[in-house]
Amino acid sequence: MHKIENYIGGEMVTPASGEYFDNIEPATGEAYSLIPDSDGRDVNLATDAAKLAFPAWSATPPEERFAILMRLVSLIERDLEPLALAESKDNGKPVSLARSVDIPRAAANFRFYATAAMHLANESHETFGIGGVHAINYTLRQPVGVAGCISPWNLPLYLFTWKIAPAIAAGCTVVAKPSEVTPMTAHLLSKLCIEAGLPPGVLNIVHGTGPKVGSAIVAHKDIKAISFTGGTATGEEIARVAAPMFKKLSLELGGKNPNIIFADCNYDEMLATTVRSSFSNQGEICLCGSRIFVERPHYDQFKRDFVERVSSLKVGDPNDPATDVGAIVSKQHFEKILSYVDLAKTEGGRILTGGSIASVSSSVPSVVPTATTENTDADTEIIVRKLNGYFIEPTVIEGLAHDCRTNQEEIFGPVVTIMPFDTEEEVIAHANSVRYGLAATLWTENLSRAHRISSKLESGIVWVNCWMLRDLRTPFGGVKDSGIGREGGFEALKFFTEEKNVCVRM
Ligand code: NAD
């Protein structure tokens, strides 16, 4: 079975323990590669490599960093197909989604930050003090040093590079950990970094579990900033360790996003987008709307049309271009989602469609990359697969109270609830009633109402008459238990730097 390796000091290395654990393909439920079971020793090695690389990398002109990162962009684009196939196999997502969203976005992340670093400017302030004192203050913005980047499984390469790209572009060196549930494309990226000529030690990737590798990164005294995306409980644990060490922290955490639909919306547009915003990537996107509030005059029509559309979604082989909903990422997560469907029933919910395990058979032969990009033709094989993995029917539930657990806790799967509402005040209160505040979606043609409600929603992001329309310059992040800090734009570059004010008396 193919072995994934750590990427430390510019080389592919085996973990200190010499141990590996299985990487499971969600569509089949079977192991198909091996993941290094790394630990603190590997994190120490990676941090040493990053420290060694830091003086030269931080002094490398942004134009040179730009050139190297743009070579990486070209290589990701060259390998779009094997990377998309690998992402789909590793995560269970439809390959069409990996091809159109995940991998292009990974390239876009590097492109965006390669250029952004050349546009980051520092402030200066001319000062006139008492007694005719005249001075000029200027701000130096210096890379923090070694940064730790830890990412989740739902958008593996997309979110991994969303952290690494600004860190490296800002002049930091990095110790990064992808999710142990979906490590393959991070592994492929390490090979591309070598091919692109990224200097050894600038990026180090340590594979393994959160408790062994993630926590060692967070606790390492020489890692000065932690950029984390994942669950709220993990974010709490990270903050507990990192805050007393005065590390810079960016935490992008869970969500339970409201989707608010007024009767005056563009109905067809709303319906098509709401199907997407509910079930894209099996509902495993932190921005998916999982609580759908519909203004009462539209409720029955919406319920009928939505259920009809959702029940016609094709749950299938991730490798089939016609598949809308692929496999849930892991057995553990599959069981968690099903337990929430059971919980919803005990809380009085009515399942309008879905609610069960979906049976899926392989409809197309699979082309499976075996984790190398040097010669993609030689490293692919055609096999026919039995799909005994983790498939759940897209599920719509009604009749639940706003404060029940199903409506309050993050499920992060293909499960949504629908509820009618009568007034703006009522729906704002219900939308804000959860501990999370990541994203909200609002459908109305009434411009004043759109502005009014947007300003009142407790949410880091509000989409009005759209969803997932991303502009990489915009601040991205959540409020309340959805996290602290913002990614995107210059915010992320600034996160990976420290400001120093220099005051020069004239
Ligand atoms: P998770 O918190 O279980 O794991 C995320 C990463 O943290 C993994 O790499 C994991 O190995 C690591 N980790 C686990 N324990 C750790 C510890 N003690 N110290 C350091 N690292 C540790 O999350 P997940 O299940 O991989 O991802 C799903 C969650 O991510 C959901 O809650 C989802 O909402 C959230 N998410 C948020 C955003 C966002 O932008 N806000 C985006 C995507 C996913």
mmCIF file of C-alpha atoms and ligand atoms in Angstrom, residues 150-155 159 162 177-181 208-211 213-216 218 228-235 237-238 251-255 284-287 333 336 410 412 436 438 476-478 482 487, ligand 1:
data_model
loop_
_atom_site.group_PDB
_atom_site.id
_atom_site.type_symbol
_atom_site.label_atom_id
_atom_site.label_comp_id
_atom_site.label_asym_id
_atom_site.label_seq_id
_atom_site.Cartn_x
_atom_site.Cartn_y
_atom_site.Cartn_z
ATOM 1 C CA ILE A 150 -3.607 23.120 11.182
ATOM 2 C CA SER A 151 -6.511 22.303 8.873
ATOM 3 C CA PRO A 152 -9.636 20.094 8.709
ATOM 4 C CA TRP A 153 -10.869 17.387 6.318
ATOM 5 C CA ASN A 154 -13.828 18.991 4.580
ATOM 6 C CA LEU A 155 -11.987 21.086 1.961
ATOM 7 C CA LEU A 159 -8.143 25.134 3.389
ATOM 8 C CA TRP A 162 -5.540 29.058 2.496
ATOM 9 C CA LYS A 177 -0.591 19.557 9.639
ATOM 10 C CA PRO A 178 -3.420 18.479 7.347
ATOM 11 C CA SER A 179 -6.277 16.448 8.765
ATOM 12 C CA GLU A 180 -5.336 12.813 9.297
ATOM 13 C CA VAL A 181 -8.695 11.973 7.727
ATOM 14 C CA GLY A 208 -0.611 12.316 12.024
ATOM 15 C CA THR A 209 -3.311 12.723 14.619
ATOM 16 C CA GLY A 210 -4.463 15.871 16.378
ATOM 17 C CA PRO A 211 -3.531 14.726 19.880
ATOM 18 C CA VAL A 213 0.970 16.156 16.078
ATOM 19 C CA GLY A 214 -1.510 19.045 16.307
ATOM 20 C CA SER A 215 -1.074 19.483 20.041
ATOM 21 C CA ALA A 216 2.753 19.315 19.703
ATOM 22 C CA VAL A 218 0.384 24.240 19.379
ATOM 23 C CA PHE A 228 -6.330 26.732 12.920
ATOM 24 C CA THR A 229 -9.500 25.681 11.132
ATOM 25 C CA GLY A 230 -11.629 22.931 12.639
ATOM 26 C CA GLY A 231 -14.177 22.186 15.324
ATOM 27 C CA THR A 232 -15.046 24.546 18.181
ATOM 28 C CA ALA A 233 -14.058 21.996 20.860
ATOM 29 C CA THR A 234 -10.589 21.651 19.305
ATOM 30 C CA GLY A 235 -10.340 25.429 19.032
ATOM 31 C CA GLU A 237 -8.315 23.217 23.555
ATOM 32 C CA ILE A 238 -5.843 25.063 21.317
ATOM 33 C CA LEU A 251 -9.341 30.220 14.972
ATOM 34 C CA GLU A 252 -11.896 29.373 12.267
ATOM 35 C CA LEU A 253 -14.400 27.100 13.964
ATOM 36 C CA GLY A 254 -17.820 25.497 13.628
ATOM 37 C CA GLY A 255 -21.132 26.912 12.488
ATOM 38 C CA GLU A 284 -19.740 19.297 4.933
ATOM 39 C CA ILE A 285 -18.897 22.954 4.288
ATOM 40 C CA CYS A 286 -18.653 25.279 7.247
ATOM 41 C CA LEU A 287 -20.691 27.818 5.215
ATOM 42 C CA HIS A 333 -18.659 11.166 11.104
ATOM 43 C CA LYS A 336 -22.482 11.016 14.188
ATOM 44 C CA GLU A 410 -23.480 21.510 14.446
ATOM 45 C CA PHE A 412 -21.960 19.125 9.465
ATOM 46 C CA TYR A 436 -22.227 29.958 16.553
ATOM 47 C CA LEU A 438 -20.085 31.997 11.038
ATOM 48 C CA PHE A 476 -13.439 35.668 6.337
ATOM 49 C CA GLY A 477 -14.265 34.343 9.793
ATOM 50 C CA GLY A 478 -16.847 34.013 12.515
ATOM 51 C CA SER A 482 -17.268 30.271 15.428
ATOM 52 C CA GLU A 487 -8.603 35.199 7.142
HETATM 53 P P1 NAD B 1 -11.219 18.914 14.151
HETATM 54 O O1 NAD B 1 -11.225 20.052 15.086
HETATM 55 O O2 NAD B 1 -11.521 17.559 14.666
HETATM 56 O O3 NAD B 1 -9.789 18.771 13.440
HETATM 57 C C1 NAD B 1 -9.205 19.846 12.736
HETATM 58 C C2 NAD B 1 -7.698 19.675 12.750
HETATM 59 O O4 NAD B 1 -7.241 19.822 14.092
HETATM 60 C C3 NAD B 1 -7.229 18.308 12.285
HETATM 61 O O5 NAD B 1 -6.048 18.443 11.548
HETATM 62 C C4 NAD B 1 -6.972 17.597 13.599
HETATM 63 O O6 NAD B 1 -6.039 16.546 13.505
HETATM 64 C C5 NAD B 1 -6.431 18.726 14.444
HETATM 65 N N1 NAD B 1 -6.525 18.526 15.893
HETATM 66 C C6 NAD B 1 -7.374 17.714 16.582
HETATM 67 N N2 NAD B 1 -7.147 17.816 17.904
HETATM 68 C C7 NAD B 1 -6.143 18.724 18.059
HETATM 69 C C8 NAD B 1 -5.474 19.276 19.187
HETATM 70 N N3 NAD B 1 -5.778 18.910 20.431
HETATM 71 N N4 NAD B 1 -4.524 20.204 18.979
HETATM 72 C C9 NAD B 1 -4.217 20.605 17.728
HETATM 73 N N5 NAD B 1 -4.796 20.103 16.626
HETATM 74 C C10 NAD B 1 -5.759 19.176 16.785
HETATM 75 O O7 NAD B 1 -12.190 19.312 12.965
HETATM 76 P P2 NAD B 1 -12.601 18.432 11.711
HETATM 77 O O8 NAD B 1 -13.553 17.382 12.169
HETATM 78 O O9 NAD B 1 -11.392 18.048 10.956
HETATM 79 O O10 NAD B 1 -13.379 19.505 10.814
HETATM 80 C C11 NAD B 1 -14.737 19.801 10.947
HETATM 81 C C12 NAD B 1 -14.934 21.076 11.712
HETATM 82 O O11 NAD B 1 -14.235 22.122 11.070
HETATM 83 C C13 NAD B 1 -16.386 21.523 11.742
HETATM 84 O O12 NAD B 1 -16.697 21.962 13.032
HETATM 85 C C14 NAD B 1 -16.422 22.687 10.762
HETATM 86 O O13 NAD B 1 -17.431 23.630 11.005
HETATM 87 C C15 NAD B 1 -15.075 23.271 10.964
HETATM 88 N N6 NAD B 1 -14.679 24.096 9.829
HETATM 89 C C16 NAD B 1 -14.655 25.459 9.997
HETATM 90 C C17 NAD B 1 -14.313 26.267 8.935
HETATM 91 C C18 NAD B 1 -14.257 27.763 9.080
HETATM 92 O O14 NAD B 1 -13.729 28.427 8.196
HETATM 93 N N7 NAD B 1 -14.777 28.338 10.152
HETATM 94 C C19 NAD B 1 -13.991 25.697 7.704
HETATM 95 C C20 NAD B 1 -14.042 24.311 7.577
HETATM 96 C C21 NAD B 1 -14.375 23.509 8.651
#
